[in-house]
PDB file of C-alpha atoms in Angstrom:
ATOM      1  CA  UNK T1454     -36.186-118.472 -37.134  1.00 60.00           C
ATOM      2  CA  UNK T1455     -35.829-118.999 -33.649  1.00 74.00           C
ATOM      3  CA  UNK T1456     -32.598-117.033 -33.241  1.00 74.00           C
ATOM      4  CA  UNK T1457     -34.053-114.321 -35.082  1.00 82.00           C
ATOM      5  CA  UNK T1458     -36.893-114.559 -32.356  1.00 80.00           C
ATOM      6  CA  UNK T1459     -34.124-114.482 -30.016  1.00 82.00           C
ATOM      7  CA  UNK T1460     -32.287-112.039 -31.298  1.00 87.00           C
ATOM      8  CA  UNK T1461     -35.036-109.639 -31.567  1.00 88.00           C
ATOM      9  CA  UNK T1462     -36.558-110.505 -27.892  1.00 86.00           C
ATOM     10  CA  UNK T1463     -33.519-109.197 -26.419  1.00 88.00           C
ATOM     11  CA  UNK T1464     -33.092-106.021 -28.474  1.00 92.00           C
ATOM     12  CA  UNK T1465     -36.209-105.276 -27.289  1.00 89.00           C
ATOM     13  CA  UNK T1466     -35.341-105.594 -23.690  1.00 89.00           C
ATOM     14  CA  UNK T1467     -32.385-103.900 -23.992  1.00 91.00           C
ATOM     15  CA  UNK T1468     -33.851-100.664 -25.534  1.00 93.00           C
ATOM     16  CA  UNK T1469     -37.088-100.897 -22.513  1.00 89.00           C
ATOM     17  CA  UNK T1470     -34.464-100.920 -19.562  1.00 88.00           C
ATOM     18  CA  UNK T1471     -32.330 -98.267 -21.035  1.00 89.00           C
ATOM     19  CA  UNK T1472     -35.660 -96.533 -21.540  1.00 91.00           C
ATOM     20  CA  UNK T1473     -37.132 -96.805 -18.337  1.00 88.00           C
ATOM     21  CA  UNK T1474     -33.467 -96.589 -16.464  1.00 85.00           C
ATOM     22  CA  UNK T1475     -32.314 -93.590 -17.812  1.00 86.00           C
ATOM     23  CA  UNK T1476     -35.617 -92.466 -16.602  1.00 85.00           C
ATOM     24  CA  UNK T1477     -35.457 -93.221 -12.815  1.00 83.00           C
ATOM     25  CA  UNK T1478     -33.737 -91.435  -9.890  1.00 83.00           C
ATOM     26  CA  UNK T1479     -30.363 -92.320  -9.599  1.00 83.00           C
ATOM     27  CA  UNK T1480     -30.949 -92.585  -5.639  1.00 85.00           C
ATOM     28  CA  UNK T1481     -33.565 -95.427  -5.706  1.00 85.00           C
ATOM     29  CA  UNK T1482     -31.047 -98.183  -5.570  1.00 87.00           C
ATOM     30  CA  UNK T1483     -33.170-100.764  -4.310  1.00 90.00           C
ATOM     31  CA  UNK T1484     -35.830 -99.933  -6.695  1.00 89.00           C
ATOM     32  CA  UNK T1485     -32.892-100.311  -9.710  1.00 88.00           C
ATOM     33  CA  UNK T1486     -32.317-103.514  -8.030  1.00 91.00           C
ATOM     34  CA  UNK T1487     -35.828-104.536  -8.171  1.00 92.00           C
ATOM     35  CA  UNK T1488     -36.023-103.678 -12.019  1.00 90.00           C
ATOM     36  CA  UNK T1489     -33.309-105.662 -12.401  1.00 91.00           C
ATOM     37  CA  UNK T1490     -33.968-108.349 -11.443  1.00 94.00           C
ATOM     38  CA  UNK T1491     -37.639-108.373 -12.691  1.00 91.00           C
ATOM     39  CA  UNK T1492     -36.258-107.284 -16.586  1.00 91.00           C
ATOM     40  CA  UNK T1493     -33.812-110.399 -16.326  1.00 92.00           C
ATOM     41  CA  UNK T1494     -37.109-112.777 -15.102  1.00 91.00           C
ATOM     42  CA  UNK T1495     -39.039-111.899 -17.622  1.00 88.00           C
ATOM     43  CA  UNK T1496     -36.426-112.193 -20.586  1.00 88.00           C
ATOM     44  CA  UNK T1497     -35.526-115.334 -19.263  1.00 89.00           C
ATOM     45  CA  UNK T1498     -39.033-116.897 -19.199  1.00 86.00           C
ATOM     46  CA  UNK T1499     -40.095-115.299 -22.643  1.00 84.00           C
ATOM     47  CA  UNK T1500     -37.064-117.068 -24.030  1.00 85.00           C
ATOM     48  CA  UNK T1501     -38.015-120.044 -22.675  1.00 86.00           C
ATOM     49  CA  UNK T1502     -41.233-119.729 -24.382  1.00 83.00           C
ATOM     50  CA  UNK T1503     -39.828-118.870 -27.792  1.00 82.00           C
ATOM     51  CA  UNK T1504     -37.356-121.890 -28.011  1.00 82.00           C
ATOM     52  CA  UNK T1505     -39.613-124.302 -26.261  1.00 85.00           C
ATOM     53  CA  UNK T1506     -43.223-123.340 -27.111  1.00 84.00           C
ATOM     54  CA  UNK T1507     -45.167-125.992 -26.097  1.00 88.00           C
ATOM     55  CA  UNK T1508     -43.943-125.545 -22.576  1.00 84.00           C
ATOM     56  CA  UNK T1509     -46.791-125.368 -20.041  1.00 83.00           C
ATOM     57  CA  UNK T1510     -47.780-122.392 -18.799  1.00 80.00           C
ATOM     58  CA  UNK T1511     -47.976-121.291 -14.908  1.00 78.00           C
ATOM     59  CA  UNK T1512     -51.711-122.520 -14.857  1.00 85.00           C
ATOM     60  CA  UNK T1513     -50.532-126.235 -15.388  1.00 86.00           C
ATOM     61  CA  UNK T1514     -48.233-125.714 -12.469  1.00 80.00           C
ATOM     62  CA  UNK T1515     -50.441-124.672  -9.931  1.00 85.00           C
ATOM     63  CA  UNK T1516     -52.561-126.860 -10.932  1.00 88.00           C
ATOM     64  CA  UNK T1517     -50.316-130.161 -10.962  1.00 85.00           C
ATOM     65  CA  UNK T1518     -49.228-129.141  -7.256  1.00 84.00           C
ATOM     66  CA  UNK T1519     -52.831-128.589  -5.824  1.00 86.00           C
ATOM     67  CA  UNK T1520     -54.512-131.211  -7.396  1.00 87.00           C
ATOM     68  CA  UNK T1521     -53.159-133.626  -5.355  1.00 84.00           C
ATOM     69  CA  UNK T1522     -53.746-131.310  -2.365  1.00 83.00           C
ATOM     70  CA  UNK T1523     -57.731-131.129  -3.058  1.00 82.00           C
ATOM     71  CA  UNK T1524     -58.035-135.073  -3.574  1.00 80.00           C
ATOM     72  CA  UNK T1525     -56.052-135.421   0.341  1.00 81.00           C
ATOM     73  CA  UNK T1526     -58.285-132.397   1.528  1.00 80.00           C
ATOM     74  CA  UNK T1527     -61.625-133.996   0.356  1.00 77.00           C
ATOM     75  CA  UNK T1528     -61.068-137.596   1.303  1.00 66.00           C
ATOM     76  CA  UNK T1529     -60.800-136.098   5.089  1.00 58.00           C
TER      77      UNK T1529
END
């Protein structure tokens, strides 16, 4: 099930760029760029999240990294 998941993840991204590139200026190359590279991102971390769904989410992060960071912060 997971490929299927997969599979249909990046259909959908496909058919959104070629959407939303076909509908921008061909002279806005940094802008392209910026799509780009923000499409990729996101189809990379919403695969992660279908093959590994118990993966914790950017909330845990933030908070594993500051938490330690209050505790120094409040001792002082």
């Amino acid at each position: 099930m997971k490929w299927g998941d997969w599979g249909l993840l990046t259909f959908l991204m496909i058919i959104f760029a070629l959407y939303e590139w076909s509908k921008m200026d061909k002279g806005l190359k940094k802008e392209r760029a910026a799509y780009a590279v923000l499409n990729v991102t996101v189809w990379m971390l919403s695969l992660l999240l279908v093959l590994f769904p118990k993966l914790p989410g950017p909330t845990q992060l933030v908070e594993a990294v500051l938490k330690p960071l209050s505790k120094i912060l409040e001792t002082k």
